[in-house]
Short mmCIF file of C-alpha atoms in Angstrom, two decimals:
data_model
loop_
_atom_site.label_atom_id
_atom_site.label_comp_id
_atom_site.label_asym_id
_atom_site.label_seq_id
_atom_site.Cartn_x
_atom_site.Cartn_y
_atom_site.Cartn_z
CA UNK A 1309 -50.50 176.20 40.14
CA UNK A 1310 -48.51 175.40 43.98
CA UNK A 1311 -47.48 172.00 44.70
CA UNK A 1312 -47.16 170.62 48.06
CA UNK A 1313 -43.44 169.20 48.45
CA UNK A 1314 -45.21 165.85 49.35
CA UNK A 1315 -46.96 165.25 46.25
CA UNK A 1316 -43.86 165.33 44.69
CA UNK A 1317 -41.89 162.15 44.27
CA UNK A 1318 -38.52 160.91 43.35
CA UNK A 1319 -39.23 161.29 39.53
CA UNK A 1320 -40.41 164.63 40.36
CA UNK A 1321 -44.17 163.75 38.79
CA UNK A 1322 -46.43 165.99 39.99
CA UNK A 1323 -49.88 164.62 41.48
CA UNK A 1324 -51.96 166.61 38.84
CA UNK A 1325 -49.62 165.31 35.81
CA UNK A 1326 -50.30 161.74 37.12
CA UNK A 1327 -54.01 162.50 37.10
CA UNK A 1328 -54.07 163.95 33.89
CA UNK A 1329 -52.25 160.86 32.44
CA UNK A 1330 -54.56 158.71 34.11
CA UNK A 1331 -57.80 160.82 32.50
CA UNK A 1332 -56.08 160.61 29.15
CA UNK A 1333 -55.85 156.49 29.98
CA UNK A 1334 -59.22 155.94 30.96
CA UNK A 1335 -60.32 157.80 27.51
CA UNK A 1336 -58.49 155.43 26.03
CA UNK A 1337 -59.42 152.26 27.79
CA UNK A 1338 -63.24 153.30 27.23
CA UNK A 1339 -62.44 153.22 23.34
CA UNK A 1340 -61.09 149.73 23.60
CA UNK A 1341 -64.16 148.79 25.72
CA UNK A 1342 -66.55 149.93 23.23
CA UNK A 1343 -65.01 148.11 20.30
CA UNK A 1344 -66.99 144.28 19.53
CA UNK A 1345 -63.70 142.46 20.02
CA UNK A 1346 -64.11 139.14 22.16
CA UNK A 1347 -63.07 139.19 25.87
CA UNK A 1348 -59.81 138.38 25.16
CA UNK A 1349 -58.92 140.37 22.79
CA UNK A 1350 -60.30 143.70 24.85
CA UNK A 1351 -58.59 142.35 28.09
CA UNK A 1352 -54.97 142.53 26.05
CA UNK A 1353 -56.38 145.77 24.54
CA UNK A 1354 -56.61 147.33 28.08
CA UNK A 1355 -53.66 146.50 29.36
CA UNK A 1356 -51.51 147.22 26.39
CA UNK A 1357 -53.03 150.62 27.25
CA UNK A 1358 -52.26 150.54 30.73
CA UNK A 1359 -48.51 149.72 29.61
CA UNK A 1360 -47.93 152.31 27.05
CA UNK A 1361 -50.14 155.50 28.59
CA UNK A 1362 -49.81 155.44 32.19
CA UNK A 1363 -46.77 153.95 34.28
CA UNK A 1364 -48.88 151.08 35.37
CA UNK A 1365 -46.92 148.39 33.89
CA UNK A 1366 -46.94 144.46 33.36
CA UNK A 1367 -51.06 144.25 33.91
CA UNK A 1368 -52.46 141.28 34.67
CA UNK A 1369 -56.05 140.06 34.22
CA UNK A 1370 -57.21 137.20 36.30
CA UNK A 1371 -60.59 135.94 36.38
CA UNK A 1372 -62.90 133.86 38.31
CA UNK A 1373 -63.38 129.97 36.63
CA UNK A 1374 -67.05 129.48 37.53
CA UNK A 1375 -66.54 125.87 37.18
CA UNK A 1376 -63.60 125.21 39.54
CA UNK A 1377 -63.81 128.40 41.55
CA UNK A 1378 -60.52 129.34 40.91
CA UNK A 1379 -58.42 132.24 39.76
CA UNK A 1380 -57.28 131.94 36.48
CA UNK A 1381 -54.82 134.30 34.40
CA UNK A 1382 -57.03 135.48 31.58
CA UNK A 1383 -54.65 138.13 30.18
CA UNK A 1384 -51.06 139.47 30.86
CA UNK A 1385 -48.85 142.29 29.28
CA UNK A 1386 -45.27 143.28 29.38
CA UNK A 1387 -44.11 145.14 26.31
CA UNK A 1388 -44.20 142.16 24.23
CA UNK A 1389 -46.59 139.69 22.77
CA UNK A 1390 -46.43 136.18 24.94
CA UNK A 1391 -48.88 133.48 25.13
CA UNK A 1392 -50.45 133.86 28.33
CA UNK A 1393 -49.24 130.42 30.83
CA UNK A 1394 -52.23 128.69 32.40
CA UNK A 1395 -51.88 130.07 35.95
CA UNK A 1396 -54.63 129.17 38.73
CA UNK A 1397 -55.19 130.44 42.13
CA UNK A 1398 -57.39 129.02 44.43
CA UNK A 1399 -58.91 131.56 46.86
CA UNK A 1400 -56.74 133.06 49.43
CA UNK A 1401 -53.82 131.41 47.89
CA UNK A 1402 -50.88 133.94 47.39
CA UNK A 1403 -51.76 137.81 46.97
CA UNK A 1404 -53.72 137.28 44.50
CA UNK A 1405 -55.99 134.95 45.51
CA UNK A 1406 -56.34 136.99 48.73
CA UNK A 1407 -57.57 139.86 46.57
CA UNK A 1408 -60.12 137.59 45.35
CA UNK A 1409 -61.11 135.87 48.73
CA UNK A 1410 -61.10 139.15 50.64
CA UNK A 1411 -62.31 141.69 48.43
CA UNK A 1412 -59.99 144.29 48.92
CA UNK A 1413 -57.35 146.75 47.06
CA UNK A 1414 -53.85 145.76 48.24
CA UNK A 1415 -51.19 148.16 47.72
CA UNK A 1416 -47.48 147.27 48.08
CA UNK A 1417 -44.55 149.56 48.37
CA UNK A 1418 -41.72 146.63 47.54
CA UNK A 1419 -43.40 143.61 45.99
CA UNK A 1420 -40.41 141.64 47.71
CA UNK A 1421 -41.31 142.45 50.88
CA UNK A 1422 -44.76 140.99 50.64
CA UNK A 1423 -44.61 137.19 51.86
CA UNK A 1424 -47.79 136.32 50.13
CA UNK A 1425 -46.41 137.26 47.05
CA UNK A 1426 -45.58 133.72 44.86
CA UNK A 1427 -44.45 135.15 41.63
CA UNK A 1428 -45.78 132.32 39.43
CA UNK A 1429 -45.60 134.31 35.92
CA UNK A 1430 -42.47 136.19 36.95
CA UNK A 1431 -43.69 139.43 35.41
CA UNK A 1432 -42.94 142.24 38.14
CA UNK A 1433 -39.83 143.56 39.44
CA UNK A 1434 -39.01 142.89 42.87
CA UNK A 1435 -38.10 146.09 44.10
CA UNK A 1436 -40.83 147.77 42.38
CA UNK A 1437 -44.22 148.94 43.83
CA UNK A 1438 -47.58 146.93 43.53
CA UNK A 1439 -51.23 147.07 43.10
CA UNK A 1440 -53.60 144.47 42.92
CA UNK A 1441 -57.74 145.48 42.34
CA UNK A 1442 -60.88 142.81 42.49
CA UNK A 1443 -63.02 143.31 39.61
CA UNK A 1444 -66.48 143.25 41.09
CA UNK A 1445 -70.15 144.07 39.83
CA UNK A 1446 -72.26 145.95 42.18
CA UNK A 1447 -72.08 144.64 45.83
CA UNK A 1448 -71.86 140.63 44.60
CA UNK A 1449 -68.32 138.70 45.11
CA UNK A 1450 -65.45 139.54 43.22
CA UNK A 1451 -65.23 137.90 39.50
CA UNK A 1452 -61.46 138.50 39.05
CA UNK A 1453 -58.37 140.58 40.11
CA UNK A 1454 -56.62 143.21 37.75
CA UNK A 1455 -53.16 144.06 38.88
CA UNK A 1456 -50.13 146.20 37.65
CA UNK A 1457 -47.02 147.56 38.70
CA UNK A 1458 -45.72 151.11 38.88
CA UNK A 1459 -42.79 151.93 36.73
CA UNK A 1460 -41.13 153.90 39.05
CA UNK A 1461 -40.48 153.74 43.16
CA UNK A 1462 -42.88 154.50 45.76
CA UNK A 1463 -43.58 158.30 45.10
CA UNK A 1464 -46.45 158.95 47.53
CA UNK A 1465 -48.57 158.71 44.81
CA UNK A 1466 -49.07 155.10 45.15
CA UNK A 1467 -52.81 155.27 46.43
CA UNK A 1468 -53.99 157.86 43.48
CA UNK A 1469 -52.58 154.78 41.40
CA UNK A 1470 -54.22 152.65 43.15
CA UNK A 1471 -57.87 154.42 42.88
CA UNK A 1472 -57.25 155.15 39.24
CA UNK A 1473 -56.85 150.99 38.79
CA UNK A 1474 -60.14 150.53 40.54
CA UNK A 1475 -61.77 152.94 38.01
CA UNK A 1476 -60.27 150.69 35.02
CA UNK A 1477 -61.26 147.54 37.15
CA UNK A 1478 -65.11 148.55 37.28
CA UNK A 1479 -65.11 149.60 33.54
CA UNK A 1480 -63.75 145.89 33.03
CA UNK A 1481 -66.36 144.49 35.56
CA UNK A 1482 -69.07 145.33 33.33
CA UNK A 1483 -67.50 144.10 30.05
CA UNK A 1484 -66.47 140.66 31.65
CA UNK A 1485 -69.83 139.92 33.15
CA UNK A 1486 -71.62 141.13 29.75
CA UNK A 1487 -69.47 138.66 28.01
CA UNK A 1488 -69.84 135.57 30.10
CA UNK A 1489 -73.81 136.40 29.76
CA UNK A 1490 -73.56 136.39 25.86
CA UNK A 1491 -70.99 133.26 26.08
CA UNK A 1492 -73.87 131.48 28.57
CA UNK A 1493 -76.54 132.49 25.47
CA UNK A 1494 -74.46 131.20 23.12
CA UNK A 1495 -73.64 128.26 24.65
CA UNK A 1496 -77.27 127.77 25.87
CA UNK A 1497 -78.45 127.96 22.02
CA UNK A 1498 -75.85 125.90 20.25
CA UNK A 1499 -76.94 123.46 22.91
CA UNK A 1500 -80.56 124.34 21.98
CA UNK A 1501 -79.74 123.89 18.13
CA UNK A 1502 -77.78 120.45 18.83
CA UNK A 1503 -80.78 119.19 20.51
CA UNK A 1504 -83.11 120.07 17.77
CA UNK A 1505 -81.01 118.80 14.75
CA UNK A 1506 -80.70 115.63 17.10
CA UNK A 1507 -84.84 115.49 17.68
CA UNK A 1508 -85.14 116.30 13.32
CA UNK A 1509 -82.65 113.84 12.55
CA UNK A 1510 -83.72 111.02 14.96
CA UNK A 1511 -87.24 111.92 13.37
CA UNK A 1512 -86.34 111.27 10.19
CA UNK A 1513 -84.23 108.27 10.56
CA UNK A 1514 -84.95 105.33 8.43
CA UNK A 1515 -85.81 103.37 11.53
CA UNK A 1516 -89.01 105.73 11.99
CA UNK A 1517 -90.33 106.09 8.55
CA UNK A 1518 -93.40 103.57 8.40
CA UNK A 1519 -93.38 100.89 6.33
CA UNK A 1520 -92.14 96.84 5.88
CA UNK A 1521 -93.61 96.08 2.71
CA UNK A 1522 -91.43 94.68 -0.16
CA UNK A 1523 -91.57 98.32 -2.12
CA UNK A 1524 -90.88 100.18 0.76
CA UNK A 1525 -87.95 98.03 1.73
CA UNK A 1526 -86.17 98.63 -1.58
CA UNK A 1527 -87.07 102.60 -1.09
CA UNK A 1528 -85.25 102.27 1.81
CA UNK A 1529 -82.42 100.34 0.72
CA UNK A 1530 -81.94 103.17 -2.06
CA UNK A 1531 -81.92 105.87 0.22
CA UNK A 1532 -79.32 104.41 2.25
CA UNK A 1533 -77.25 104.12 -0.34
CA UNK A 1534 -77.86 107.52 -2.06
CA UNK A 1535 -77.67 109.35 1.29
CA UNK A 1536 -73.87 108.56 1.67
CA UNK A 1537 -72.96 110.42 -1.93
CA UNK A 1538 -73.55 113.79 -3.01
CA UNK A 1539 -75.35 112.80 -5.96
CA UNK A 1540 -78.52 114.75 -7.55
CA UNK A 1541 -81.70 112.47 -6.78
CA UNK A 1542 -85.10 112.56 -8.46
CA UNK A 1543 -88.05 111.28 -5.99
CA UNK A 1544 -91.06 110.22 -8.05
CA UNK A 1545 -94.71 109.09 -7.14
CA UNK A 1546 -97.82 110.27 -6.68
CA UNK A 1547 -99.37 112.83 -4.74
CA UNK A 1548 -99.48 112.01 -1.05
CA UNK A 1549 -97.19 108.88 -1.00
CA UNK A 1550 -94.54 111.07 1.14
CA UNK A 1551 -91.94 112.26 -1.55
CA UNK A 1552 -90.83 114.94 0.78
CA UNK A 1553 -90.39 112.43 3.57
CA UNK A 1554 -87.81 110.61 1.97
CA UNK A 1555 -86.25 114.00 0.70
CA UNK A 1556 -85.82 114.44 4.55
CA UNK A 1557 -84.54 111.11 5.06
CA UNK A 1558 -81.80 111.61 2.47
CA UNK A 1559 -80.69 114.71 3.83
CA UNK A 1560 -80.58 113.79 7.60
CA UNK A 1561 -78.75 110.35 7.19
CA UNK A 1562 -76.13 111.85 4.79
CA UNK A 1563 -72.60 113.80 5.49
CA UNK A 1564 -74.10 116.93 5.18
CA UNK A 1565 -77.24 116.83 7.97
CA UNK A 1566 -75.46 119.59 9.86
CA UNK A 1567 -76.02 121.98 6.79
CA UNK A 1568 -79.48 123.76 5.92
CA UNK A 1569 -82.02 121.92 4.10
CA UNK A 1570 -83.89 124.13 2.18
CA UNK A 1571 -87.19 123.42 0.46
CA UNK A 1572 -89.21 125.35 -2.26
CA UNK A 1573 -92.35 124.28 -4.26
CA UNK A 1574 -91.57 125.12 -7.36
CA UNK A 1575 -95.35 124.84 -8.30
CA UNK A 1576 -96.53 127.85 -6.32
CA UNK A 1577 -94.60 130.93 -7.84
CA UNK A 1578 -94.31 132.37 -11.45
CA UNK A 1579 -91.13 131.99 -13.45
CA UNK A 1580 -90.12 135.83 -12.12
CA UNK A 1581 -90.44 135.03 -8.58
CA UNK A 1582 -88.91 131.71 -8.90
CA UNK A 1583 -85.76 133.22 -9.91
CA UNK A 1584 -85.68 135.49 -7.25
CA UNK A 1585 -86.53 133.30 -4.71
CA UNK A 1586 -83.71 130.54 -5.90
CA UNK A 1587 -80.93 133.03 -6.65
CA UNK A 1588 -81.77 136.03 -4.95
CA UNK A 1589 -81.61 139.91 -6.23
CA UNK A 1590 -79.65 142.73 -5.82
CA UNK A 1591 -81.09 145.83 -4.42
CA UNK A 1592 -82.89 148.33 -7.08
CA UNK A 1593 -83.26 144.82 -9.43
CA UNK A 1594 -86.64 145.21 -9.88
CA UNK A 1595 -89.87 147.27 -7.72
CA UNK A 1596 -89.94 146.51 -4.34
CA UNK A 1597 -86.24 145.05 -4.10
CA UNK A 1598 -85.28 147.87 -1.52
CA UNK A 1599 -82.34 145.42 -0.33
CA UNK A 1600 -80.35 142.77 -1.15
CA UNK A 1601 -81.74 138.91 -0.71
CA UNK A 1602 -79.76 135.83 -0.98
CA UNK A 1603 -81.58 133.25 -2.44
CA UNK A 1604 -82.40 129.53 -1.53
CA UNK A 1605 -79.43 128.42 -3.17
CA UNK A 1606 -77.20 130.40 -1.06
CA UNK A 1607 -79.12 129.75 1.70
CA UNK A 1608 -78.50 125.86 1.09
CA UNK A 1609 -74.75 126.64 0.58
CA UNK A 1610 -72.92 123.36 1.90
CA UNK A 1611 -76.44 121.60 2.62
CA UNK A 1612 -79.06 120.21 0.64
CA UNK A 1613 -82.22 122.17 -1.66
CA UNK A 1614 -85.24 120.10 -2.25
CA UNK A 1615 -87.12 121.32 -5.18
CA UNK A 1616 -90.75 119.76 -5.05
CA UNK A 1617 -92.98 119.93 -8.42
CA UNK A 1618 -89.91 120.28 -10.41
CA UNK A 1619 -91.96 118.91 -13.19
CA UNK A 1620 -93.84 122.25 -13.41
CA UNK A 1621 -91.48 125.07 -14.20
CA UNK A 1622 -91.13 126.49 -17.63
CA UNK A 1623 -88.76 125.77 -20.13
CA UNK A 1624 -87.37 129.41 -19.87
CA UNK A 1625 -86.54 128.82 -16.27
CA UNK A 1626 -85.12 125.19 -16.84
CA UNK A 1627 -82.06 126.14 -18.82
CA UNK A 1628 -81.23 128.77 -16.25
CA UNK A 1629 -81.95 125.91 -13.60
CA UNK A 1630 -79.72 123.72 -15.77
CA UNK A 1631 -76.48 125.95 -15.29
CA UNK A 1632 -76.58 125.79 -11.32
CA UNK A 1633 -76.86 121.68 -11.45
CA UNK A 1634 -73.89 121.54 -13.78
CA UNK A 1635 -71.52 123.98 -13.15
CA UNK A 1636 -72.64 125.24 -9.23
CA UNK A 1637 -72.81 128.92 -10.39
CA UNK A 1638 -75.74 131.33 -10.95
CA UNK A 1639 -75.66 135.46 -10.82
CA UNK A 1640 -78.50 137.22 -8.51
CA UNK A 1641 -81.26 138.75 -10.30
CA UNK A 1642 -79.92 142.06 -11.54
CA UNK A 1643 -76.26 141.16 -10.52
CA UNK A 1644 -73.32 140.71 -12.44
CA UNK A 1645 -71.01 138.83 -10.26
CA UNK A 1646 -71.20 134.91 -10.38
CA UNK A 1647 -71.34 133.08 -7.34
CA UNK A 1648 -70.38 129.43 -6.46
CA UNK A 1649 -72.50 127.02 -4.23
CA UNK A 1650 -71.86 123.59 -2.97
CA UNK A 1651 -75.47 122.44 -2.63
CA UNK A 1652 -76.93 119.11 -3.45
CA UNK A 1653 -80.32 118.74 -5.05
CA UNK A 1654 -82.89 116.40 -4.68
CA UNK A 1655 -86.01 116.90 -6.97
CA UNK A 1656 -89.37 115.44 -6.82
CA UNK A 1657 -92.13 115.47 -9.40
CA UNK A 1658 -95.41 113.54 -9.71
CA UNK A 1659 -95.35 114.04 -13.52
CA UNK A 1660 -94.18 111.44 -16.19
CA UNK A 1661 -91.53 113.47 -17.15
CA UNK A 1662 -90.12 110.80 -20.04
CA UNK A 1663 -93.44 111.91 -22.08
CA UNK A 1664 -92.96 115.98 -21.21
CA UNK A 1665 -89.43 115.21 -22.59
CA UNK A 1666 -91.00 113.57 -25.82
CA UNK A 1667 -93.77 116.40 -26.40
CA UNK A 1668 -90.60 119.18 -25.91
CA UNK A 1669 -92.52 120.13 -22.35
CA UNK A 1670 -89.65 119.52 -20.44
CA UNK A 1671 -85.78 119.83 -21.57
CA UNK A 1672 -83.90 116.66 -22.01
CA UNK A 1673 -80.36 117.55 -20.91
CA UNK A 1674 -82.19 119.00 -17.83
CA UNK A 1675 -84.01 115.54 -17.15
CA UNK A 1676 -80.93 113.54 -17.38
CA UNK A 1677 -79.40 116.03 -15.24
CA UNK A 1678 -82.02 115.46 -12.71
CA UNK A 1679 -82.54 111.92 -13.00
CA UNK A 1680 -78.88 110.58 -11.86
CA UNK A 1681 -80.53 108.68 -9.33
CA UNK A 1682 -84.32 107.88 -9.36
CA UNK A 1683 -86.05 106.81 -6.30
CA UNK A 1684 -89.73 105.40 -7.06
CA UNK A 1685 -92.15 106.08 -3.84
CA UNK A 1686 -95.07 103.52 -4.30
CA UNK A 1687 -98.64 104.13 -4.06
CA UNK A 1688 -100.38 103.11 -0.81
CA UNK A 1689 -102.51 100.72 -3.03
CA UNK A 1690 -99.64 99.07 -4.10
CA UNK A 1691 -98.46 98.12 -0.22
CA UNK A 1692 -101.71 97.72 1.51
CA UNK A 1693 -99.98 95.61 4.23
CA UNK A 1694 -98.29 98.86 5.32
CA UNK A 1695 -101.83 100.18 6.30
CA UNK A 1696 -102.08 98.88 9.84
CA UNK A 1697 -98.75 100.28 10.64
CA UNK A 1698 -99.26 103.57 8.83
CA UNK A 1699 -102.36 103.66 10.67
CA UNK A 1700 -101.48 103.12 14.10
CA UNK A 1701 -98.32 105.67 13.69
CA UNK A 1702 -100.96 108.47 12.40
CA UNK A 1703 -103.41 107.51 15.22
CA UNK A 1704 -100.83 108.31 17.79
CA UNK A 1705 -99.57 111.20 15.88
CA UNK A 1706 -103.39 112.93 16.17
CA UNK A 1707 -103.50 111.60 20.06
CA UNK A 1708 -100.37 114.03 20.51
CA UNK A 1709 -101.99 116.95 18.50
CA UNK A 1710 -105.41 116.64 20.33
CA UNK A 1711 -104.30 116.13 23.17
CA UNK A 1712 -105.81 112.83 24.36
CA UNK A 1713 -105.02 109.10 24.29
CA UNK A 1714 -106.47 107.57 20.72
CA UNK A 1715 -106.74 103.67 19.89
CA UNK A 1716 -108.14 101.98 16.30
CA UNK A 1717 -109.60 98.87 16.75
CA UNK A 1718 -108.72 96.03 14.16
CA UNK A 1719 -111.94 96.08 12.72
CA UNK A 1720 -111.42 99.37 11.62
CA UNK A 1721 -107.87 98.77 9.98
CA UNK A 1722 -109.79 96.01 8.05
CA UNK A 1723 -112.30 98.61 6.48
CA UNK A 1724 -109.10 100.97 5.88
CA UNK A 1725 -107.28 98.21 3.58
CA UNK A 1726 -110.05 97.83 1.27
CA UNK A 1727 -109.85 100.57 -0.08
CA UNK A 1728 -107.75 101.66 -2.77
CA UNK A 1729 -106.53 105.75 -1.34
CA UNK A 1730 -106.18 107.81 -4.62
CA UNK A 1731 -104.98 110.49 -2.50
CA UNK A 1732 -102.48 108.26 -0.61
CA UNK A 1733 -101.30 108.69 2.90
CA UNK A 1734 -102.25 112.06 2.94
CA UNK A 1735 -105.93 110.99 2.51
CA UNK A 1736 -105.43 108.33 4.95
CA UNK A 1737 -104.41 110.85 7.56
CA UNK A 1738 -106.81 113.15 6.58
CA UNK A 1739 -109.63 110.23 6.76
CA UNK A 1740 -108.16 109.39 10.45
CA UNK A 1741 -108.10 112.53 11.49
CA UNK A 1742 -111.94 113.14 10.67
CA UNK A 1743 -112.74 109.42 12.64
CA UNK A 1744 -110.87 110.98 15.33
CA UNK A 1745 -113.12 114.17 15.67
CA UNK A 1746 -116.15 112.00 15.72
CA UNK A 1747 -115.27 109.29 18.06
CA UNK A 1748 -116.63 110.60 21.71
CA UNK A 1749 -114.54 107.93 23.70
CA UNK A 1750 -111.21 108.21 21.85
CA UNK A 1751 -111.51 104.60 19.91
CA UNK A 1752 -111.91 104.73 16.38
CA UNK A 1753 -113.85 101.94 15.31
CA UNK A 1754 -115.76 100.94 12.39
CA UNK A 1755 -118.79 103.30 12.88
CA UNK A 1756 -116.50 106.38 13.04
CA UNK A 1757 -114.54 105.27 10.05
CA UNK A 1758 -118.07 104.73 8.09
CA UNK A 1759 -118.94 108.45 9.56
CA UNK A 1760 -116.04 109.92 7.40
CA UNK A 1761 -117.71 108.37 4.31
CA UNK A 1762 -114.96 106.65 3.16
CA UNK A 1763 -117.24 105.20 0.60
CA UNK A 1764 -118.21 108.21 -1.05
CA UNK A 1765 -114.46 109.19 -1.68
CA UNK A 1766 -114.59 106.00 -3.98
CA UNK A 1767 -113.70 106.97 -7.69
CA UNK A 1768 -116.51 107.85 -9.65
CA UNK A 1769 -118.29 104.77 -11.24
CA UNK A 1770 -116.87 102.52 -9.04
CA UNK A 1771 -118.95 101.08 -6.10
CA UNK A 1772 -117.85 99.16 -2.86
CA UNK A 1773 -116.40 95.84 -3.32
CA UNK A 1774 -118.11 93.24 -1.09
CA UNK A 1775 -115.82 92.02 1.65
CA UNK A 1776 -113.76 89.07 0.64
CA UNK A 1777 -114.04 86.13 3.13
CA UNK A 1778 -110.59 85.39 4.17
CA UNK A 1779 -109.95 81.42 4.05
CA UNK A 1780 -108.77 80.59 7.98
CA UNK A 1781 -107.28 77.42 6.46
CA UNK A 1782 -104.76 79.77 4.58
CA UNK A 1783 -101.12 78.48 5.70
CA UNK A 1784 -99.95 82.27 4.41
CA UNK A 1785 -102.41 83.81 6.86
CA UNK A 1786 -100.41 84.71 10.40
CA UNK A 1787 -102.00 83.65 13.95
CA UNK A 1788 -103.19 86.91 14.47
CA UNK A 1789 -105.22 87.78 11.18
CA UNK A 1790 -106.97 84.28 11.43
CA UNK A 1791 -107.97 85.38 15.10
CA UNK A 1792 -109.34 88.56 13.57
CA UNK A 1793 -111.03 87.07 10.61
CA UNK A 1794 -112.67 84.49 12.41
CA UNK A 1795 -114.04 87.14 15.24
CA UNK A 1796 -115.23 89.51 12.10
CA UNK A 1797 -117.08 86.28 10.43
CA UNK A 1798 -118.69 85.82 13.89
CA UNK A 1799 -119.87 89.09 14.50
CA UNK A 1800 -117.06 89.51 17.20
CA UNK A 1801 -119.03 86.86 18.99
CA UNK A 1802 -115.83 85.31 20.73
CA UNK A 1803 -117.49 81.96 21.57
CA UNK A 1804 -118.42 81.63 17.97
CA UNK A 1805 -115.25 82.42 17.11
CA UNK A 1806 -113.41 80.24 19.06
CA UNK A 1807 -115.71 77.25 17.51
CA UNK A 1808 -114.36 78.34 13.95
CA UNK A 1809 -111.02 77.97 14.84
CA UNK A 1810 -111.32 74.85 17.01
CA UNK A 1811 -110.50 76.19 20.16
CA UNK A 1812 -112.22 76.91 23.59
CA UNK A 1813 -113.37 80.35 24.56
CA UNK A 1814 -110.53 80.28 26.91
CA UNK A 1815 -108.21 79.59 24.34
CA UNK A 1816 -109.29 82.54 22.06
CA UNK A 1817 -109.57 84.82 25.00
CA UNK A 1818 -105.97 84.17 25.82
CA UNK A 1819 -105.13 84.51 21.77
CA UNK A 1820 -106.99 88.09 21.92
CA UNK A 1821 -104.79 89.19 24.82
CA UNK A 1822 -101.81 88.01 23.94
CA UNK A 1823 -101.79 89.23 20.33
CA UNK A 1824 -103.05 92.62 21.57
CA UNK A 1825 -106.38 92.47 19.83
CA UNK A 1826 -108.84 95.10 20.17
CA UNK A 1827 -112.35 93.93 20.44
CA UNK A 1828 -114.89 95.83 19.02
CA UNK A 1829 -117.84 96.26 21.38
CA UNK A 1830 -121.43 96.26 19.99
#
């Protein structure tokens, strides 16, 4: 190969030798970029390769800060491990700021002769050349600057080194843009997760749980107390009373609120599937186990697991569950390695576990392990004073689901209060949903309630009781209830109801307006 004299520098290196070295360095740079490390590690790795494998030393990458619009040093390499100083350049400030603003490559034969060079990092030798190139994605404005210093004086190959550094910058540009996009997506997902977490936690705050009766106030106080600690809770009550809602309130008002809340209905699965569902399984543990699977306890690690219908599990499985509750340890199905988890257990049942223990259907030691803190959710028939608020809450919920305004009259609510609701809140919600469907105007009145067949849902052999006439002079009756009772006795004729209460028609009309009583239209 014939080499022209101009291609030979003071160091004796030929253009061919430099090109070969640059090609080898580009290969090593591509390997660094293909790794799955974070952006900081990638930038440091690329600068390390430039420093060790090419004659471009003291590399520095500065990236644009989208928030301030300034150039911030992201990584630098001098051959030793040192912390990068937080140096910034405004667009047009110094040599680095000029490259960012103008978007052009800068080559300097001797850096000490460049008046724009600020030397804030103290990286570069003043008597050696300097090359700085913009990091650009496509035709867009630069997103950063890559700079380095050749290890030798001007040998006539500064342009080749600048083109080489431009190729490295092009490779870096795509990586930086991908990293920024991933970071933006991560932040968006994190913000969305936090928003949903706040929304869920707010939805299960005790202030949003409907009920002001003495029985429910006692339940709320128990939830507030037990939520502070990690103790096991057994929520008891009839079907449809809202045991899962109480479990949610305990979790989302506890220190574990940021952890997972995992739910499982124990009555929905047979023992063999229940064990796999709770404890997970290893690959090949049984037919169909084509891969390893984490169980619900592993998924809930650091959070809470809610085991509904705990009274329905078999005695064989009760022994396996007891170990987890006592020691926090278990093995996956088909596995031999013991796993340890930190999980709070909330169980729920509608069964009389004490009777099951006496008959030998439920292990006594498991019963005591679960029954550390029992919370009894009262049946709806035992807190009928909560029905008005519950009914209005459920009607608002139905209005959102149906996408139309819905309301309920006071006469309809009084009819609901006379029912015993053997299915509790769930039955009340179903009744109101049927009534909403039957209401064309969006007002759930007494006729809409009657169309649901509410009286047909009474227990077998029980006839509907006649409505008891309310004593208008009862001192325990508040003003709203007294006005509603008078209106019902008067057939919702306001003038007649006014006479019953010793008021003028104008006075009772004012009471109806201020007390927000929904007058039934005939």
